[in-house]
mmCIF file of N, CA and C in Angstrom:
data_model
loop_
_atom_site.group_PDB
_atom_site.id
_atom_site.type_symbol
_atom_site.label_atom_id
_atom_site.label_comp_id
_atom_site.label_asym_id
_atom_site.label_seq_id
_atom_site.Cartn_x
_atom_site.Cartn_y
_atom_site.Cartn_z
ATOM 1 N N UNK A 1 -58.719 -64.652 59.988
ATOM 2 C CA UNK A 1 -58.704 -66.073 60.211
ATOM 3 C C UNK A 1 -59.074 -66.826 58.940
ATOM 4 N N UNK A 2 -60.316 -66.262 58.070
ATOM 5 C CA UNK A 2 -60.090 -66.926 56.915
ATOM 6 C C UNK A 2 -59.028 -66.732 56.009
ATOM 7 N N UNK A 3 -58.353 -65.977 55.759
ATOM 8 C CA UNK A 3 -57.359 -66.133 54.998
ATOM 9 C C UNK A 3 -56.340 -66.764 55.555
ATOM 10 N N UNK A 4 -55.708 -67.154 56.887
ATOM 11 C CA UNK A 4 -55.287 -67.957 57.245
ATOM 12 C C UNK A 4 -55.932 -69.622 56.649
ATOM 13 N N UNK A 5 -57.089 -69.430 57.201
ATOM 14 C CA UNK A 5 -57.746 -71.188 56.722
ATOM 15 C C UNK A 5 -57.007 -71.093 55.238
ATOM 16 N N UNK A 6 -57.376 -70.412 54.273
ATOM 17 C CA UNK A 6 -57.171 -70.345 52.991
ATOM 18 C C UNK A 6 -55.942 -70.461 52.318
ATOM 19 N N UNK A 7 -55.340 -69.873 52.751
ATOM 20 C CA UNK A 7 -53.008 -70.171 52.836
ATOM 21 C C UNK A 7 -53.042 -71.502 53.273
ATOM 22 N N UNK A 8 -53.615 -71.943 54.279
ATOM 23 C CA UNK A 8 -52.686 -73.744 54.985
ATOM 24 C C UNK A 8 -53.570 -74.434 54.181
ATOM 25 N N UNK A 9 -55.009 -74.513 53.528
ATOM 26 C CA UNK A 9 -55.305 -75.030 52.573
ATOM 27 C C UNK A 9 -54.594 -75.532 51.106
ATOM 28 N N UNK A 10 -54.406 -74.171 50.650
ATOM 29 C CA UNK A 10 -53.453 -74.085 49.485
ATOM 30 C C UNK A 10 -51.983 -74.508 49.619
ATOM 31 N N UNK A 11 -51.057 -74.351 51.097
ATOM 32 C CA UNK A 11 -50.057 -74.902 51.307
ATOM 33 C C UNK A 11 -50.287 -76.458 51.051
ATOM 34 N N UNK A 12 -51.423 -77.060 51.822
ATOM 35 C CA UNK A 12 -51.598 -78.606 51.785
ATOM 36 C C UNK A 12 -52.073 -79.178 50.524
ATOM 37 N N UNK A 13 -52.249 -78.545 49.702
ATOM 38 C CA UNK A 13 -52.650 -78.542 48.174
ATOM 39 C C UNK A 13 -51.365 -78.829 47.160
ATOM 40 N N UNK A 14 -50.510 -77.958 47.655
ATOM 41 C CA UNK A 14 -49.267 -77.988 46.699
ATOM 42 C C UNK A 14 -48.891 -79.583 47.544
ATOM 43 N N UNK A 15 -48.558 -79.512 48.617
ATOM 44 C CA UNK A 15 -47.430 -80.649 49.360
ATOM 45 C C UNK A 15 -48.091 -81.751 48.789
ATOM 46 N N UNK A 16 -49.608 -81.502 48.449
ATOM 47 C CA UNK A 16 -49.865 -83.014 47.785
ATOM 48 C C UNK A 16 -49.750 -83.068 46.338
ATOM 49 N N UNK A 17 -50.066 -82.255 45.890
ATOM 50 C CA UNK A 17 -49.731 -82.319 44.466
ATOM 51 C C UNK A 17 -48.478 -82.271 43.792
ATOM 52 N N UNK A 18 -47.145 -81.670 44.409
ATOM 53 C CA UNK A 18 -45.884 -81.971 44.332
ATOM 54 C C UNK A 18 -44.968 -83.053 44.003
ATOM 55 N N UNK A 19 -44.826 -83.972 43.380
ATOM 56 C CA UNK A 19 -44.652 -85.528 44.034
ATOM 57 C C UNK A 19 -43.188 -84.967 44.014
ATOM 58 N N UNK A 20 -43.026 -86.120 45.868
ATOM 59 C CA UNK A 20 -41.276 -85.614 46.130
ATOM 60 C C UNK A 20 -41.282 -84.461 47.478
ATOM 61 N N UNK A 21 -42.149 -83.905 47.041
ATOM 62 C CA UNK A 21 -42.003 -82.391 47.934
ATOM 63 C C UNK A 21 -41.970 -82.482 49.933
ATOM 64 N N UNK A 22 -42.868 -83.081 49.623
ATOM 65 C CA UNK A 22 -42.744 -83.435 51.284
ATOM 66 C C UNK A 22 -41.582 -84.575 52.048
ATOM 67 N N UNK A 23 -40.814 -85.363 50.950
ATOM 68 C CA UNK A 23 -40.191 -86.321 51.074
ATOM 69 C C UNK A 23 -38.680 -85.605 52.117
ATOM 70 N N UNK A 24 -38.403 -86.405 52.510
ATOM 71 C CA UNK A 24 -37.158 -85.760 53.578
ATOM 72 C C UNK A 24 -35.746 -86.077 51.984
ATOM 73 N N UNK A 25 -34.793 -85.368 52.475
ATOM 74 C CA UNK A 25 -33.551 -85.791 50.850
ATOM 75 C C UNK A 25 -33.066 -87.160 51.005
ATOM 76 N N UNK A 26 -32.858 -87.839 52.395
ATOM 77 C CA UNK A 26 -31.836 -89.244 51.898
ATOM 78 C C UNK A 26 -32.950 -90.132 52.075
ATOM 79 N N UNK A 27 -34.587 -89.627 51.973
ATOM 80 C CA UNK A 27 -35.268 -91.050 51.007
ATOM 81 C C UNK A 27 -35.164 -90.318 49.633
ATOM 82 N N UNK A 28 -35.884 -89.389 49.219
ATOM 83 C CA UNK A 28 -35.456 -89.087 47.390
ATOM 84 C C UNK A 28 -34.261 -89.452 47.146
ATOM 85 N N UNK A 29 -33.086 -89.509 47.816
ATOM 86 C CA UNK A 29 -31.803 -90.110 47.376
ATOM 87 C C UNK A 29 -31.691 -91.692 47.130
ATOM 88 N N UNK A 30 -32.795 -92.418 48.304
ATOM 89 C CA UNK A 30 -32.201 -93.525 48.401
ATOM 90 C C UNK A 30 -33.805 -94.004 46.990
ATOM 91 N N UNK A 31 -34.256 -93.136 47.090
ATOM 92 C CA UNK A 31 -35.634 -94.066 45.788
ATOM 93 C C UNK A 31 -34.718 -93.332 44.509
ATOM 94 N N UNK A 32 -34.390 -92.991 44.397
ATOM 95 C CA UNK A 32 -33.335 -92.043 43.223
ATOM 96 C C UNK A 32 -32.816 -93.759 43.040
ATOM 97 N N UNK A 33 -32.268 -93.874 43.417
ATOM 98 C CA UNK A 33 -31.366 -95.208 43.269
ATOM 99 C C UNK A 33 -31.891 -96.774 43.590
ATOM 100 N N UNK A 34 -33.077 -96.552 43.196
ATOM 101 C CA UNK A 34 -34.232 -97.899 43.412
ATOM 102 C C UNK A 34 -33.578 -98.457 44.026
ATOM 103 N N UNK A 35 -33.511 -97.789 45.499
ATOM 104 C CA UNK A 35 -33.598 -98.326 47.303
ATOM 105 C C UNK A 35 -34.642 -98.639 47.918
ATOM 106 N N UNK A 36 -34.836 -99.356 48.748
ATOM 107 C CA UNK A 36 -36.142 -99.850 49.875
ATOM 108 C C UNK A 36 -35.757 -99.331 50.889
ATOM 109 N N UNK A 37 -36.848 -98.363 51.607
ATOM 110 C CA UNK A 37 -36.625 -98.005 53.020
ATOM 111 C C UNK A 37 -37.473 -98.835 53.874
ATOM 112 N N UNK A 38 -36.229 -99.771 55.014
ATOM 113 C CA UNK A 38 -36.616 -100.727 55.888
ATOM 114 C C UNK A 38 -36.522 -100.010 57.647
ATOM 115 N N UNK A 39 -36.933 -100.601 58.579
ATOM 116 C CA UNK A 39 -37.365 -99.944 59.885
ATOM 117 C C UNK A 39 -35.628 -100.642 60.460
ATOM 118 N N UNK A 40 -35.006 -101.820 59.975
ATOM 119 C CA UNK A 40 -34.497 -102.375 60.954
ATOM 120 C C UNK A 40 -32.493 -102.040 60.415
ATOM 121 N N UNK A 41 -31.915 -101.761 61.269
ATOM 122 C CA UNK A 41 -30.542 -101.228 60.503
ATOM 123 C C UNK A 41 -29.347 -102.226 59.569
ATOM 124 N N UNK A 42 -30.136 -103.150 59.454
ATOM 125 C CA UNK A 42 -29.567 -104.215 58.643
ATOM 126 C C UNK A 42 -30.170 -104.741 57.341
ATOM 127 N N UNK A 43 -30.179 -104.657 55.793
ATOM 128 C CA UNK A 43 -30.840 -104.971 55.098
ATOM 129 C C UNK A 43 -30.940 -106.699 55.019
ATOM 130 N N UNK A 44 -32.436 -107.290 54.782
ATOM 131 C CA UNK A 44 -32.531 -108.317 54.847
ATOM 132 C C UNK A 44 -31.496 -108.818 53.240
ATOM 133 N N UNK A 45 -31.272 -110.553 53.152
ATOM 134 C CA UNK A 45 -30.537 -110.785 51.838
ATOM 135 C C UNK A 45 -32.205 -110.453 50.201
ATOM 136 N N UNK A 46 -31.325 -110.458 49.548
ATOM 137 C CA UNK A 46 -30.334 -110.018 48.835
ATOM 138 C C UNK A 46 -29.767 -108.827 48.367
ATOM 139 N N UNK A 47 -30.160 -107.592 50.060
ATOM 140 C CA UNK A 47 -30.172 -106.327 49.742
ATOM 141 C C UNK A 47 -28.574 -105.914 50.806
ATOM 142 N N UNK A 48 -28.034 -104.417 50.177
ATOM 143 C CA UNK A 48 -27.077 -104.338 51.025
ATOM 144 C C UNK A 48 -27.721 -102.763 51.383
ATOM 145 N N UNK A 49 -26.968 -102.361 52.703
ATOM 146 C CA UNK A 49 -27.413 -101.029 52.745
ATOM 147 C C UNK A 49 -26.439 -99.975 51.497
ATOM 148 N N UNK A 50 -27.420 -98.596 51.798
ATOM 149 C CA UNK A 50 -26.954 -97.901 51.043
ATOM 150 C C UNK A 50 -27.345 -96.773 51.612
ATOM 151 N N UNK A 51 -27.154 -96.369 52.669
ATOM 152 C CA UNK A 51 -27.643 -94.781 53.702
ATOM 153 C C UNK A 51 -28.789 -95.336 54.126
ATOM 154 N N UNK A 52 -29.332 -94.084 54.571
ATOM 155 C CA UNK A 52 -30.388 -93.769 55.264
ATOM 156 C C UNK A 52 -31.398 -93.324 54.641
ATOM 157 N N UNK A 53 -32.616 -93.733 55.267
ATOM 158 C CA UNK A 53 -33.958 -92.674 55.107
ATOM 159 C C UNK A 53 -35.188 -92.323 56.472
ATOM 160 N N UNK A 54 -36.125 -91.024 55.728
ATOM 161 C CA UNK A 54 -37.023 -91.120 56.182
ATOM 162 C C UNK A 54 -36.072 -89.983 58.114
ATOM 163 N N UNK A 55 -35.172 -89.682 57.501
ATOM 164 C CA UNK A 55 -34.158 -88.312 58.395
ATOM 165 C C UNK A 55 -33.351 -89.535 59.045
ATOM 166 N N UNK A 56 -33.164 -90.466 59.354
ATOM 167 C CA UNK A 56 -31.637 -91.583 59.062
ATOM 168 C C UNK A 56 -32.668 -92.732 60.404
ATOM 169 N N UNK A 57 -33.891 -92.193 60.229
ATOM 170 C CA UNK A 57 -34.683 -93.509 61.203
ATOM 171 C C UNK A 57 -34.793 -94.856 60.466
ATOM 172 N N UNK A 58 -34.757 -94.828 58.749
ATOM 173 C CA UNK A 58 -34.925 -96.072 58.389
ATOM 174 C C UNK A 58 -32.913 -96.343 57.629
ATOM 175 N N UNK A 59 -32.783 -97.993 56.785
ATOM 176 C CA UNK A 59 -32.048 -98.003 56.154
ATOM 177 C C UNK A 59 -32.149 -97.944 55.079
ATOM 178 N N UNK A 60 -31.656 -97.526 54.117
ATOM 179 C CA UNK A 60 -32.054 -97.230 52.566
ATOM 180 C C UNK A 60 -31.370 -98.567 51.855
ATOM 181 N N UNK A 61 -31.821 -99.864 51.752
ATOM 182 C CA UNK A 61 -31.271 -100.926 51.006
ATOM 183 C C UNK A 61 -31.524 -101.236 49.682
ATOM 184 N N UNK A 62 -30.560 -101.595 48.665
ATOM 185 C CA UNK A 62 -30.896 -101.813 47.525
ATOM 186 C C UNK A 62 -30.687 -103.180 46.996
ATOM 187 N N UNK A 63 -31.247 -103.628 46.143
ATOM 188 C CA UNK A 63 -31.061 -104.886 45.264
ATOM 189 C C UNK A 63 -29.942 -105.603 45.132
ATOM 190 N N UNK A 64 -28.715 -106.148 45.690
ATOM 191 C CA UNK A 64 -27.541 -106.584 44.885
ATOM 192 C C UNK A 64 -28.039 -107.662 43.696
ATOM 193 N N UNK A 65 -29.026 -108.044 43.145
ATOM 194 C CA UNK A 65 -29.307 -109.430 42.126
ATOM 195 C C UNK A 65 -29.609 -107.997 41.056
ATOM 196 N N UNK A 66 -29.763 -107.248 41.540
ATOM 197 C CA UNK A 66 -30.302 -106.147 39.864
ATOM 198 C C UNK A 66 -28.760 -105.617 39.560
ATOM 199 N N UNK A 67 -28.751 -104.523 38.638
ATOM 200 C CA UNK A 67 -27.626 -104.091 37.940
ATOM 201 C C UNK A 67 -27.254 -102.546 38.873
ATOM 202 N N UNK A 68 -27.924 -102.549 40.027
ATOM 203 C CA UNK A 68 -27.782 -101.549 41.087
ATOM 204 C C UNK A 68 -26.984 -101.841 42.011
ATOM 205 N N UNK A 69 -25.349 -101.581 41.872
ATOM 206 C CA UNK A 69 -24.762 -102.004 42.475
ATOM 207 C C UNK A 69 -23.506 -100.682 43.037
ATOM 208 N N UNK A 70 -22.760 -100.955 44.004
ATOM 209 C CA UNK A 70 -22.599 -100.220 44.360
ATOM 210 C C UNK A 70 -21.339 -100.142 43.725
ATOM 211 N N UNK A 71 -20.386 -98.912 43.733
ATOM 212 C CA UNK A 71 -19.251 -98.668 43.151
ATOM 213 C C UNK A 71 -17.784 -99.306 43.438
ATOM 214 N N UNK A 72 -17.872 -99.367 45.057
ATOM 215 C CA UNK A 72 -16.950 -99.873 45.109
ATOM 216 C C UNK A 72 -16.757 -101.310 45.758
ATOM 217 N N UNK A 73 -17.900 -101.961 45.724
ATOM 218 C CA UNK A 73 -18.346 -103.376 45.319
ATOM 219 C C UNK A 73 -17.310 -103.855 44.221
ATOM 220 N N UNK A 74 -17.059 -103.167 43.108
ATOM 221 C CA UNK A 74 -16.379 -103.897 42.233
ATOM 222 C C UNK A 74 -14.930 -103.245 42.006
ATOM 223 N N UNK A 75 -14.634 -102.312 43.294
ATOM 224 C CA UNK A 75 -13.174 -101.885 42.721
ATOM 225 C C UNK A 75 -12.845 -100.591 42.388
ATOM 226 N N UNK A 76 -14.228 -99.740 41.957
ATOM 227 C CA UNK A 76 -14.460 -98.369 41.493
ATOM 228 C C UNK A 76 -13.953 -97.529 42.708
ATOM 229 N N UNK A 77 -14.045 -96.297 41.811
ATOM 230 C CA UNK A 77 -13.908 -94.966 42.943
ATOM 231 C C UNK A 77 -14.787 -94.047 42.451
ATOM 232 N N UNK A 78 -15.189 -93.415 43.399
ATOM 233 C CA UNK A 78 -16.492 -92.542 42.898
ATOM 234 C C UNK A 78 -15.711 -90.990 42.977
ATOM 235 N N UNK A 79 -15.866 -89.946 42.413
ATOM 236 C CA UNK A 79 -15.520 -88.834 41.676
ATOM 237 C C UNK A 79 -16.304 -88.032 41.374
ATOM 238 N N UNK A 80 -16.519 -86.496 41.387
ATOM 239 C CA UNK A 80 -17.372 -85.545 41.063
ATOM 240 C C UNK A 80 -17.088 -85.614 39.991
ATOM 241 N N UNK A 81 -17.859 -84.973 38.861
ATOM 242 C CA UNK A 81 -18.075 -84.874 37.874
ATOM 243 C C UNK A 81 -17.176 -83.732 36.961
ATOM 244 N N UNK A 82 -16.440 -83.133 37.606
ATOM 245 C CA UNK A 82 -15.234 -82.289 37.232
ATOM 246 C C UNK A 82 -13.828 -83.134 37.038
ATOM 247 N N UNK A 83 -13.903 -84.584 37.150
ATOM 248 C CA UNK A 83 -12.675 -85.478 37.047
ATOM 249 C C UNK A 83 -12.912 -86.668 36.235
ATOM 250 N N UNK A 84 -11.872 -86.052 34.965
ATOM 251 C CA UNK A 84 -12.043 -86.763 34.144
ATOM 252 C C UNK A 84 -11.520 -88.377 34.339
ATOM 253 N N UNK A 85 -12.463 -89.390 34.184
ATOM 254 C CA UNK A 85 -12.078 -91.205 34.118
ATOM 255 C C UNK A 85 -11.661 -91.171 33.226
ATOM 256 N N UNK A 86 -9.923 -92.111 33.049
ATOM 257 C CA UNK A 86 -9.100 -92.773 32.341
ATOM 258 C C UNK A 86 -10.494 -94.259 31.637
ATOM 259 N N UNK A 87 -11.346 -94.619 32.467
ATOM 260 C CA UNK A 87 -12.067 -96.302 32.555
ATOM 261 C C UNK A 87 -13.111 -95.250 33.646
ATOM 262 N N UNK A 88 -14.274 -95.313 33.060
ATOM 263 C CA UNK A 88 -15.594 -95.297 33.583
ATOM 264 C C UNK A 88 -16.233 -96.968 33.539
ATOM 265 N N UNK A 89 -16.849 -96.873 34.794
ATOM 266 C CA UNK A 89 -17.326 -98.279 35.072
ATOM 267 C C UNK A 89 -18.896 -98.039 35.414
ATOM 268 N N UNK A 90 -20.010 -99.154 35.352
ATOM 269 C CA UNK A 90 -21.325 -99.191 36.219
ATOM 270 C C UNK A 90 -21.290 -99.367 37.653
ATOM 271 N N UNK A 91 -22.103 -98.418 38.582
ATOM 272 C CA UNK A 91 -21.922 -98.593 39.841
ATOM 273 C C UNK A 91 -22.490 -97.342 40.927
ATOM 274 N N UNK A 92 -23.310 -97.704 41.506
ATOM 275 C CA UNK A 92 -23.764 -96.162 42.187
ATOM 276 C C UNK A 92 -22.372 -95.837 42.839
ATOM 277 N N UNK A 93 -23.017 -94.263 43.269
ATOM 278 C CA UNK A 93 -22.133 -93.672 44.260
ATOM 279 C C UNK A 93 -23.024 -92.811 45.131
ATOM 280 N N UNK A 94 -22.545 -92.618 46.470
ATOM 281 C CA UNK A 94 -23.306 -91.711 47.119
ATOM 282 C C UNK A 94 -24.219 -90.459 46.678
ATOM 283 N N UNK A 95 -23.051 -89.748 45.745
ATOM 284 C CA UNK A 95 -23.935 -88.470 45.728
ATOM 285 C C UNK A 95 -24.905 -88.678 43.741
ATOM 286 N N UNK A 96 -25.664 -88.427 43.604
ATOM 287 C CA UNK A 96 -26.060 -88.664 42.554
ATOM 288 C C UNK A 96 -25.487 -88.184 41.326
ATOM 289 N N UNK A 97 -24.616 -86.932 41.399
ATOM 290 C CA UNK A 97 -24.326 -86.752 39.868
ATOM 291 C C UNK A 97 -22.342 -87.701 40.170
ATOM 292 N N UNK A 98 -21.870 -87.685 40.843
ATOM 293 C CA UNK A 98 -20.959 -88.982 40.433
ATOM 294 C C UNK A 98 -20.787 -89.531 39.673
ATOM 295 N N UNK A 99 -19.427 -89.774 39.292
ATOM 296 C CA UNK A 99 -19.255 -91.266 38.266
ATOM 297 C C UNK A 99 -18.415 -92.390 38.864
ATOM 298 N N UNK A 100 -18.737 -93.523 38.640
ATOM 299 C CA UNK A 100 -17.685 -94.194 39.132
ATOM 300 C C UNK A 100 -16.371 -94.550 37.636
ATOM 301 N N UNK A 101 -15.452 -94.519 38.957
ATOM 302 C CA UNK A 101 -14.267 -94.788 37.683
ATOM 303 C C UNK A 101 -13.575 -95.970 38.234
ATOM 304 N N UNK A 102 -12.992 -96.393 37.245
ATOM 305 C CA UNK A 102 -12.030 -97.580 37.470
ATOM 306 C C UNK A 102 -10.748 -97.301 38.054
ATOM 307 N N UNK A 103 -10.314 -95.993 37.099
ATOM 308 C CA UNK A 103 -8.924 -95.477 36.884
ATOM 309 C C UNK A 103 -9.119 -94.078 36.680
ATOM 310 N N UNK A 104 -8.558 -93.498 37.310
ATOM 311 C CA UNK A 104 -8.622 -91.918 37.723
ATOM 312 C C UNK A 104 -7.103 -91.230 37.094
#
């Protein structure tokens, strides 16, 4: 039994000292992309959604007044990173290593 106590100790040791570690992935996704996770499924103005967080109980909203904008907000197409852009543009995309392109 003490070495039990002693393992969930040291487990709760790392989870805090980790930063990130305990986090569920589509909030690290949505703070990856300086998102706000809100309770209600609509982002208040001047935010638009952008997924989920927190396992898809909250909305992950971001800034539209900052330079965090979304890709195809302006026309883009988002693309894995194995496809080369004719016109790379600024603009998130869902998955983080993405690019957005203009022209594919």
């Amino acid at each position: 039994m003490k070495l039990f106590s002693c393992l969930m100790a040291a487990l709760l040791f790392l989870l805090q000292a980790v930063p990130g570690l305990g986090l569920p992935k589509d909030t690290l996704r949505c703070v990856g992309y300086h998102g706000f996770c809100f309770r209600s499924k609509s982002c208040p103005e001047p935010f638009a959604a952008f997924g989920t967080c927190a396992w898809r109980q909250k909305t992950c909203c971001i800034d539209t007044t900052s330079n965090f904008h979304s890709c195809q907000d302006d026309g883009g197409h988002c693309v894995p990173p194995q496809i080369k852009c004719l016109q790379e543009q600024e603009g998130l995309c869902p998955h983080r290593q993405w690019k957005c392109c203009t022209e594919v």
